[in-house]
Structures are given as C-alpha cells and as structure tokens.
GROMACS .gro file of C-alpha atoms in nm:
model
  367
    1MET     CA    1  -0.005   0.022  -0.001
    2SER     CA    2   0.164   0.330  -0.102
    3TYR     CA    3  -0.067   0.484   0.170
    4SER     CA    4   0.091   0.363   0.479
    5ASP     CA    5  -0.065   0.304   0.812
    6SER     CA    6   0.098   0.594   0.958
    7GLN     CA    7  -0.006   0.852   0.698
    8LEU     CA    8  -0.363   0.695   0.790
    9GLU     CA    9  -0.300   0.769   1.164
   10SER     CA   10  -0.154   1.125   1.047
   11LEU     CA   11  -0.479   1.202   0.868
   12LEU     CA   12  -0.704   1.101   1.136
   13PHE     CA   13  -0.491   1.306   1.363
   14GLU     CA   14  -0.545   1.604   1.161
   15LEU     CA   15  -0.912   1.548   1.095
   16CYS     CA   16  -0.960   1.547   1.466
   17SER     CA   17  -0.760   1.863   1.491
   18ALA     CA   18  -0.995   2.044   1.301
   19ASN     CA   19  -1.301   2.209   1.507
   20THR     CA   20  -1.590   2.065   1.273
   21THR     CA   21  -1.839   2.127   1.603
   22ASN     CA   22  -2.231   2.165   1.481
   23PRO     CA   23  -2.350   2.408   1.493
   24PRO     CA   24  -2.190   2.593   1.330
   25GLY     CA   25  -2.029   2.319   1.160
   26ASN     CA   26  -1.711   2.485   0.952
   27GLU     CA   27  -1.667   2.138   0.770
   28ASP     CA   28  -1.478   2.305   0.505
   29LEU     CA   29  -1.169   2.286   0.749
   30ALA     CA   30  -1.206   1.890   0.693
   31VAL     CA   31  -1.292   1.950   0.333
   32SER     CA   32  -0.949   2.115   0.246
   33ILE     CA   33  -0.776   1.809   0.451
   34ILE     CA   34  -0.925   1.545   0.274
   35GLU     CA   35  -0.900   1.722  -0.081
   36ARG     CA   36  -0.508   1.766  -0.022
   37THR     CA   37  -0.503   1.395   0.091
   38LEU     CA   38  -0.673   1.281  -0.210
   39THR     CA   39  -0.532   1.505  -0.502
   40ARG     CA   40  -0.177   1.401  -0.387
   41LYS     CA   41  -0.283   1.031  -0.475
   42GLU     CA   42  -0.415   1.143  -0.827
   43VAL     CA   43  -0.777   1.091  -0.712
   44SER     CA   44  -1.052   1.339  -0.850
   45VAL     CA   45  -1.245   1.569  -0.605
   46GLU     CA   46  -1.548   1.775  -0.647
   47ILE     CA   47  -1.640   2.005  -0.358
   48HIS     CA   48  -2.008   2.092  -0.349
   49ARG     CA   49  -2.082   2.406  -0.163
   50VAL     CA   50  -2.399   2.356   0.066
   51ALA     CA   51  -2.360   2.697   0.271
   52ASP     CA   52  -2.110   2.920   0.397
   53ASN     CA   53  -1.820   2.738   0.517
   54ARG     CA   54  -1.984   2.437   0.481
   55SER     CA   55  -1.948   2.174   0.195
   56ASN     CA   56  -1.980   1.811   0.083
   57LEU     CA   57  -1.665   1.652  -0.075
   58LEU     CA   58  -1.718   1.403  -0.360
   59ALA     CA   59  -1.448   1.201  -0.480
   60ARG     CA   60  -1.477   0.904  -0.704
   61ILE     CA   61  -1.304   0.614  -0.935
   62GLU     CA   62  -1.472   0.499  -1.222
   63ARG     CA   63  -1.364   0.206  -1.415
   64ASP     CA   64  -1.683   0.105  -1.586
   65PRO     CA   65  -1.910   0.388  -1.698
   66ARG     CA   66  -2.199   0.106  -1.752
   67ILE     CA   67  -2.268   0.015  -1.400
   68SER     CA   68  -2.356   0.192  -1.098
   69TYR     CA   69  -2.163   0.328  -0.786
   70LEU     CA   70  -2.101   0.183  -0.442
   71VAL     CA   71  -2.089   0.485  -0.242
   72PHE     CA   72  -1.843   0.516   0.086
   73SER     CA   73  -1.999   0.764   0.310
   74GLY     CA   74  -1.927   0.953   0.615
   75HIS     CA   75  -2.000   1.290   0.798
   76MET     CA   76  -1.730   1.540   0.869
   77ASP     CA   77  -1.917   1.732   1.155
   78VAL     CA   78  -1.903   1.639   1.532
   79VAL     CA   79  -2.127   1.748   1.835
   80PRO     CA   80  -2.030   2.008   2.070
   81ALA     CA   81  -1.747   1.859   2.303
   82GLY     CA   82  -1.910   1.937   2.643
   83SER     CA   83  -1.718   1.921   2.952
   84ASN     CA   84  -1.517   1.652   3.179
   85TRP     CA   85  -1.255   1.555   2.928
   86ASN     CA   86  -0.920   1.465   3.070
   87THR     CA   87  -0.774   1.582   2.731
   88ASP     CA   88  -0.843   1.874   2.520
   89PRO     CA   89  -1.127   1.720   2.274
   90PHE     CA   90  -0.932   1.910   1.964
   91LYS     CA   91  -0.564   1.799   2.026
   92PRO     CA   92  -0.597   1.461   1.977
   93GLU     CA   93  -0.381   1.219   2.214
   94GLN     CA   94  -0.297   0.864   2.168
   95ILE     CA   95  -0.283   0.670   2.470
   96ASP     CA   96  -0.215   0.286   2.467
   97GLY     CA   97  -0.341   0.259   2.110
   98GLU     CA   98  -0.664   0.436   2.140
   99LEU     CA   99  -0.674   0.827   1.998
  100TYR     CA  100  -0.908   1.046   2.220
  101ALA     CA  101  -1.073   1.340   2.057
  102ARG     CA  102  -1.371   1.461   1.983
  103GLY     CA  103  -1.499   1.282   1.667
  104SER     CA  104  -1.258   1.008   1.674
  105ALA     CA  105  -1.512   0.742   1.680
  106ASP     CA  106  -1.814   0.947   1.550
  107MET     CA  107  -1.677   0.923   1.288
  108LYS     CA  108  -1.346   1.088   1.181
  109GLY     CA  109  -1.210   0.732   1.249
  110GLY     CA  110  -1.439   0.551   0.952
  111LEU     CA  111  -1.403   0.865   0.739
  112SER     CA  112  -1.027   0.825   0.790
  113ALA     CA  113  -1.065   0.468   0.663
  114LEU     CA  114  -1.286   0.511   0.396
  115ILE     CA  115  -1.056   0.747   0.268
  116ALA     CA  116  -0.774   0.544   0.283
  117ALA     CA  117  -0.965   0.253   0.128
  118LEU     CA  118  -1.078   0.467  -0.189
  119VAL     CA  119  -0.677   0.553  -0.218
  120ASP     CA  120  -0.611   0.152  -0.224
  121LEU     CA  121  -0.867   0.087  -0.463
  122SER     CA  122  -0.761   0.353  -0.688
  123GLU     CA  123  -0.417   0.207  -0.711
  124ASP     CA  124  -0.531  -0.149  -0.777
  125ARG     CA  125  -0.558  -0.199  -1.177
  126GLU     CA  126  -0.753  -0.492  -1.131
  127PHE     CA  127  -1.032  -0.355  -0.937
  128CYS     CA  128  -1.333  -0.341  -1.188
  129GLY     CA  129  -1.596  -0.130  -1.005
  130ASN     CA  130  -1.700   0.223  -0.945
  131VAL     CA  131  -1.650   0.367  -0.599
  132ALA     CA  132  -1.733   0.733  -0.466
  133LEU     CA  133  -1.635   0.849  -0.120
  134LEU     CA  134  -1.889   1.112  -0.011
  135ALA     CA  135  -1.785   1.332   0.285
  136THR     CA  136  -2.090   1.498   0.427
  137CYS     CA  137  -2.168   1.806   0.616
  138ASP     CA  138  -2.454   1.863   0.888
  139GLU     CA  139  -2.520   1.512   0.988
  140GLU     CA  140  -2.545   1.561   1.373
  141VAL     CA  141  -2.830   1.856   1.300
  142GLY     CA  142  -3.027   1.918   0.979
  143CYS     CA  143  -2.857   1.634   0.735
  144SER     CA  144  -2.880   1.909   0.481
  145GLY     CA  145  -2.524   1.766   0.315
  146ILE     CA  146  -2.677   1.427   0.240
  147GLN     CA  147  -3.013   1.575   0.123
  148TYR     CA  148  -2.809   1.821  -0.128
  149PHE     CA  149  -2.605   1.522  -0.237
  150LEU     CA  150  -2.921   1.310  -0.337
  151GLU     CA  151  -3.118   1.616  -0.488
  152HIS     CA  152  -2.799   1.678  -0.724
  153LYS     CA  153  -2.616   1.335  -0.735
  154PRO     CA  154  -2.419   1.294  -1.063
  155PHE     CA  155  -2.442   0.920  -1.119
  156ASP     CA  156  -2.635   0.614  -1.033
  157ILE     CA  157  -2.612   0.476  -0.679
  158SER     CA  158  -2.670   0.085  -0.615
  159ALA     CA  159  -2.554   0.078  -0.256
  160VAL     CA  160  -2.404   0.289   0.007
  161LEU     CA  161  -2.183   0.170   0.290
  162ILE     CA  162  -2.166   0.414   0.599
  163GLY     CA  163  -1.869   0.419   0.844
  164GLU     CA  164  -2.032   0.503   1.148
  165PRO     CA  165  -1.919   0.330   1.453
  166THR     CA  166  -2.053  -0.033   1.494
  167SER     CA  167  -1.731  -0.207   1.658
  168LEU     CA  168  -1.698  -0.327   1.318
  169GLY     CA  169  -2.045  -0.511   1.336
  170LEU     CA  170  -2.279  -0.508   1.051
  171ALA     CA  171  -2.580  -0.270   1.070
  172THR     CA  172  -2.859  -0.304   0.819
  173GLY     CA  173  -3.095  -0.063   0.972
  174GLU     CA  174  -3.162   0.210   1.259
  175LYS     CA  175  -3.419   0.310   1.465
  176GLY     CA  176  -3.659   0.585   1.371
  177ALA     CA  177  -3.622   0.918   1.548
  178LEU     CA  178  -3.849   1.198   1.653
  179TRP     CA  179  -3.747   1.519   1.823
  180LEU     CA  180  -4.036   1.711   1.990
  181LYS     CA  181  -4.066   2.054   2.145
  182LEU     CA  182  -4.344   2.086   2.383
  183LYS     CA  183  -4.435   2.432   2.509
  184PHE     CA  184  -4.671   2.517   2.777
  185LYS     CA  185  -4.866   2.870   2.898
  186GLY     CA  186  -4.924   2.927   3.274
  187LYS     CA  187  -5.030   3.209   3.428
  188SER     CA  188  -4.737   3.455   3.651
  189ALA     CA  189  -4.784   3.553   4.012
  190HIS     CA  190  -4.549   3.646   4.301
  191GLY     CA  191  -4.361   3.380   4.421
  192SER     CA  192  -4.495   3.437   4.777
  193GLN     CA  193  -4.872   3.387   4.606
  194PRO     CA  194  -4.851   3.093   4.412
  195GLN     CA  195  -5.215   3.031   4.463
  196ASN     CA  196  -5.260   3.335   4.229
  197GLY     CA  197  -5.081   3.181   3.953
  198VAL     CA  198  -5.048   2.872   3.709
  199ASN     CA  199  -4.695   2.713   3.707
  200ALA     CA  200  -4.607   2.651   3.385
  201VAL     CA  201  -4.289   2.437   3.489
  202THR     CA  202  -4.527   2.220   3.721
  203ARG     CA  203  -4.741   2.165   3.407
  204LEU     CA  204  -4.459   2.052   3.200
  205PHE     CA  205  -4.344   1.803   3.444
  206SER     CA  206  -4.732   1.668   3.498
  207ALA     CA  207  -4.753   1.616   3.119
  208TYR     CA  208  -4.416   1.454   3.075
  209ASN     CA  209  -4.459   1.199   3.335
  210GLU     CA  210  -4.812   1.104   3.175
  211LEU     CA  211  -4.641   1.087   2.859
  212SER     CA  212  -4.354   0.886   2.945
  213GLN     CA  213  -4.598   0.627   3.080
  214VAL     CA  214  -4.802   0.640   2.787
  215LEU     CA  215  -4.479   0.574   2.554
  216GLY     CA  216  -4.343   0.315   2.781
  217LYS     CA  217  -4.610   0.089   2.648
  218THR     CA  218  -4.483   0.067   2.291
  219GLU     CA  219  -4.209  -0.210   2.241
  220GLY     CA  220  -3.874  -0.103   2.145
  221LEU     CA  221  -3.943   0.283   2.215
  222THR     CA  222  -3.697   0.504   2.419
  223GLU     CA  223  -3.761   0.862   2.507
  224SER     CA  224  -3.525   1.134   2.690
  225LEU     CA  225  -3.624   1.461   2.827
  226ASN     CA  226  -3.297   1.636   2.697
  227ILE     CA  227  -3.367   2.013   2.747
  228ILE     CA  228  -3.598   2.184   2.978
  229ARG     CA  229  -3.630   2.561   3.000
  230GLY     CA  230  -3.852   2.771   3.246
  231GLY     CA  231  -3.917   3.053   3.455
  232SER     CA  232  -3.758   3.434   3.450
  233LYS     CA  233  -3.668   3.528   3.814
  234GLU     CA  234  -3.657   3.363   4.125
  235ASN     CA  235  -3.974   3.506   4.299
  236THR     CA  236  -4.207   3.473   4.010
  237VAL     CA  237  -4.414   3.169   3.904
  238PRO     CA  238  -4.341   3.090   3.555
  239ASP     CA  239  -4.571   3.150   3.310
  240GLU     CA  240  -4.380   2.978   3.024
  241ALA     CA  241  -4.206   2.630   2.994
  242GLU     CA  242  -4.060   2.425   2.720
  243CYS     CA  243  -3.892   2.095   2.707
  244VAL     CA  244  -3.729   1.891   2.395
  245ILE     CA  245  -3.776   1.516   2.401
  246ASP     CA  246  -3.571   1.291   2.204
  247ILE     CA  247  -3.793   0.972   2.113
  248ARG     CA  248  -3.620   0.673   1.905
  249PHE     CA  249  -3.880   0.367   1.781
  250ALA     CA  250  -3.835   0.038   1.617
  251GLU     CA  251  -3.922  -0.089   1.281
  252ASN     CA  252  -4.264  -0.206   1.416
  253THR     CA  253  -4.399   0.168   1.494
  254ASP     CA  254  -4.465   0.433   1.254
  255SER     CA  255  -4.393   0.817   1.366
  256SER     CA  256  -4.715   0.882   1.312
  257GLU     CA  257  -4.873   0.649   1.603
  258ILE     CA  258  -4.625   0.805   1.832
  259ILE     CA  259  -4.767   1.175   1.749
  260ALA     CA  260  -5.128   1.029   1.789
  261LEU     CA  261  -4.990   0.937   2.157
  262VAL     CA  262  -4.833   1.282   2.229
  263ASP     CA  263  -5.163   1.445   2.091
  264SER     CA  264  -5.380   1.255   2.309
  265VAL     CA  265  -5.173   1.360   2.624
  266LEU     CA  266  -5.134   1.728   2.528
  267SER     CA  267  -5.512   1.761   2.444
  268LYS     CA  268  -5.573   1.731   2.820
  269TYR     CA  269  -5.350   2.044   2.874
  270ASN     CA  270  -5.494   2.378   2.733
  271GLN     CA  271  -5.255   2.616   2.598
  272SER     CA  272  -4.986   2.358   2.508
  273GLU     CA  273  -4.799   2.309   2.190
  274LYS     CA  274  -4.627   2.084   2.032
  275ILE     CA  275  -4.347   2.146   1.760
  276ILE     CA  276  -4.188   1.864   1.551
  277LEU     CA  277  -3.816   1.941   1.523
  278LEU     CA  278  -3.691   1.613   1.348
  279ASN     CA  279  -3.884   1.310   1.216
  280ARG     CA  280  -3.714   1.002   1.048
  281GLU     CA  281  -3.862   0.695   1.011
  282SER     CA  282  -3.666   0.367   1.072
  283PHE     CA  283  -3.496   0.153   0.778
  284SER     CA  284  -3.385  -0.194   0.743
  285SER     CA  285  -3.204  -0.306   0.422
  286SER     CA  286  -3.098  -0.592   0.249
  287GLY     CA  287  -2.946  -0.699  -0.072
  288THR     CA  288  -2.599  -0.769  -0.225
  289LEU     CA  289  -2.390  -0.508  -0.027
  290THR     CA  290  -2.519  -0.691   0.279
  291GLU     CA  291  -2.422  -1.026   0.147
  292SER     CA  292  -2.079  -0.911   0.063
  293VAL     CA  293  -2.020  -0.770   0.416
  294LYS     CA  294  -2.133  -1.076   0.574
  295GLU     CA  295  -1.890  -1.293   0.331
  296VAL     CA  296  -1.602  -1.086   0.417
  297LEU     CA  297  -1.677  -1.047   0.789
  298LYS     CA  298  -1.691  -1.438   0.825
  299LYS     CA  299  -1.373  -1.484   0.623
  300LYS     CA  300  -1.210  -1.228   0.894
  301ALA     CA  301  -1.351  -1.414   1.187
  302LEU     CA  302  -1.545  -1.138   1.274
  303LYS     CA  303  -1.934  -1.123   1.368
  304ALA     CA  304  -2.152  -1.122   1.083
  305GLU     CA  305  -2.515  -1.132   1.246
  306GLU     CA  306  -2.735  -0.799   1.140
  307LEU     CA  307  -2.761  -0.524   1.388
  308SER     CA  308  -3.010  -0.247   1.395
  309MET     CA  309  -2.856   0.095   1.558
  310THR     CA  310  -3.045   0.299   1.798
  311TYR     CA  311  -2.894   0.611   1.647
  312PHE     CA  312  -2.963   0.780   1.342
  313THR     CA  313  -2.727   0.846   1.030
  314ASP     CA  314  -2.748   0.964   0.678
  315GLY     CA  315  -2.848   0.660   0.575
  316ALA     CA  316  -3.206   0.728   0.654
  317PHE     CA  317  -3.223   0.941   0.378
  318THR     CA  318  -3.055   0.704   0.122
  319ALA     CA  319  -3.237   0.398   0.242
  320SER     CA  320  -3.554   0.609   0.187
  321GLN     CA  321  -3.491   0.636  -0.181
  322GLY     CA  322  -3.465   0.245  -0.216
  323ILE     CA  323  -3.099   0.261  -0.204
  324GLU     CA  324  -2.944  -0.025  -0.039
  325THR     CA  325  -2.778   0.114   0.294
  326VAL     CA  326  -2.557  -0.053   0.547
  327ILE     CA  327  -2.328   0.066   0.826
  328LEU     CA  328  -2.010  -0.039   0.958
  329GLY     CA  329  -1.732   0.128   1.126
  330PRO     CA  330  -1.458   0.143   1.385
  331GLY     CA  331  -1.518   0.256   1.752
  332SER     CA  332  -1.790   0.182   1.949
  333PRO     CA  333  -2.138   0.327   1.937
  334SER     CA  334  -2.142   0.382   2.301
  335MET     CA  335  -1.842   0.665   2.231
  336ALA     CA  336  -2.061   0.879   2.033
  337HIS     CA  337  -2.127   1.198   2.183
  338ARG     CA  338  -1.958   1.127   2.513
  339SER     CA  339  -1.656   1.305   2.706
  340ASN     CA  340  -1.332   1.127   2.649
  341GLU     CA  341  -1.429   0.986   2.316
  342TYR     CA  342  -1.197   0.748   2.166
  343VAL     CA  343  -1.147   0.496   1.914
  344LYS     CA  344  -0.891   0.224   1.886
  345LEU     CA  345  -0.626   0.244   1.626
  346GLU     CA  346  -0.624  -0.092   1.521
  347GLU     CA  347  -0.975  -0.092   1.475
  348VAL     CA  348  -0.934   0.197   1.221
  349HIS     CA  349  -0.661  -0.021   1.032
  350ARG     CA  350  -0.907  -0.313   1.005
  351ALA     CA  351  -1.190  -0.116   0.899
  352ARG     CA  352  -0.965   0.000   0.604
  353ARG     CA  353  -0.874  -0.328   0.497
  354LEU     CA  354  -1.253  -0.460   0.539
  355TYR     CA  355  -1.375  -0.149   0.309
  356VAL     CA  356  -1.116  -0.247   0.050
  357GLU     CA  357  -1.225  -0.631   0.039
  358ILE     CA  358  -1.606  -0.547   0.067
  359ALA     CA  359  -1.593  -0.313  -0.234
  360ARG     CA  360  -1.387  -0.608  -0.437
  361ASN     CA  361  -1.610  -0.846  -0.323
  362TYR     CA  362  -1.936  -0.652  -0.409
  363PHE     CA  363  -1.853  -0.582  -0.772
  364GLU     CA  364  -1.741  -0.930  -0.817
  365ARG     CA  365  -2.130  -1.006  -0.731
  366THR     CA  366  -2.271  -0.769  -0.958
  367ARG     CA  367  -2.097  -0.829  -1.253
   0.00000   0.00000   0.00000
C-alpha cells in the first residue's frame, strides 16, 4: 500500500484537530484536509457548497461507466465537546493504542478509513468497480449535506456503506427518531402567592410524566427528556415552560402513531403546543452489499449477524430512496457524543482493509 498505516493515522489526527463542531459546522476545514490528501494520490475530487463554510466533498474512481456506484459515506461534523474531558477534545492524544478526541469514533475514524480504502482501490488496476467517497456536512443536526447530494447526485447509486461506529459489526438498519419541542403556558404571580398563578413548569412535568408512561407501553421505544427551559425570576411563578424530548422507535412503529399518542396527552393540557423538530422513520436494508459484508466478515472471523442501530445516520435518507444502505465502522457506538471519546487505532486500520475487501467482493457479485 502506497498510503501507509502511519499516513492514515496522521490523517485521522489532522481531521480530529479540525474543530467542525455543529453548530456551526465549519466542515470546510475538513474538506481542505481530505481534498489535499486525495489530490496528492491523483484521485479526482469535487467540492459542492451547501452553505457558508459548509460543503460536501465527493471523490470517485470509475472503471466501468456502464455500472452504478458503491458509495463510501461519512460525515465531517461533530457534536459539541461538552465538559469533563481528561484531554483537550481538539488536540488528539494517543494513549495505549486509543485516540482520544471529539469525533474520533463518531466518525472521523471511519471517515479516515474510508478515504484510505478509496486510495487503495484507486491504485488497484485489477479493481473493476465504481466507488465514490462522499464526505457530508451537517449530519449531526439537519442532514442538509446528504439531502443536497441526493438532490444533485451526478451518477446512479446501487448501494451505500456508511462508516459510522459499529465496533466493526454489520448494521442493516436503524431506529426511527422523533424530536419534539413541547411548550406550556401558565399564569405569572408573585412567588409568595403561588395560588394566584398557574405554574407552567409544573404543568410541563405533569404532562411529561403522563406522556412517559403512555410511550413506555410501545415495544422498542425509548424517550429521553434532554432540554428544559422555564422561569424568569427567583420570586415569580413561571408563565412559560418548554422541553425537548428525543424519542427513538423500532421498525414495528410508525412516527404517526407516536405523534397521535403525544397529541392524546397534550389535549388534556390547554395552552400547550407541540413542535416537530425532526422526524425520521426507521429503516431496514438488505441485498448484495449486505451479503458481501457478511462474507468478508466471516472470512475475517468477525461477527456477521445483522444489527439495527439505536442512533440515526445519513442512511435514513439513502434508504428512503430505495438504495441498499449498510453501516459498518470502527469505534464503539457507546463512544458517540460522550466525554473522553476514543477510537482504537487498530480498529481503524482493520476497517480500511475491510472496506477494500467489501468493495472487491461487491463488484465481483454484481458483474
């Protein structure tokens, strides 16, 4: 391999040093790193501007214009670092073979491995397929990057492999997600005379507790109360309160069913409001790529049973267009969005080799 293991690690270190926290994103910092890496290896690169300082990068190798593409996909943005880190989240540190940095597992480790695999395939003159690397912006918030790509995609796609963290397991689906903002009105009063007011915060908690019990009866559903806002002053009964709830649901449930349950609870609370911040259905995929991944994993003595991820990815959008979509990447899913996030460097190297073998196997099956 002309692109060495040390070069792959250097790429990962550099990407993790680029602060692409979303919001605001600034993924163009990562775009410039990836563009420089691939152009040095004579891989053609296109940059598609999605918003200010926010672009997608598309690189591809085409060996047969008659066939569709396999897309290697990964996002460049990361969630805010938060607190309680033992290291600087944007100054990567290697400790006992583990790279600690925000985005190391989610998912710059997988993205680096996909980039290296594309370079390997570009230098393999016997490889007979068409493979593209898609590095997207804004996966962690609005997914504007993948939506832009699908609206303007310049070639036919037969399958997508996403390098999100799965501990190198095969995921063929993911849970649906529903983010709801719930708002409640009350009536302000002096804090010493609460009987003269209506406390919006306690109304919120009452509604949430009831909603939690109702949703808890749905198999495979989880909900998390992640944001609460309410009150304006220490001695004033709050007349407004709001919260954001993150609901994840399995393939046996439709988002419309959940929304109906939420509406049934809110109907008991006058001057309440529901705002849908995000709505994604679950997906489950199968096909030639899935079989290729299974075969390669079995040959490498790795687990090949199909998983469904609790988190969501850009795959919800590709799968909704009928494109076979699988997820496989280095890093534990439990590392995503956590303090002291890390990825094992050996997993990153192994992922690179798996991606190359999967691509070869896939096009051997499809020819």
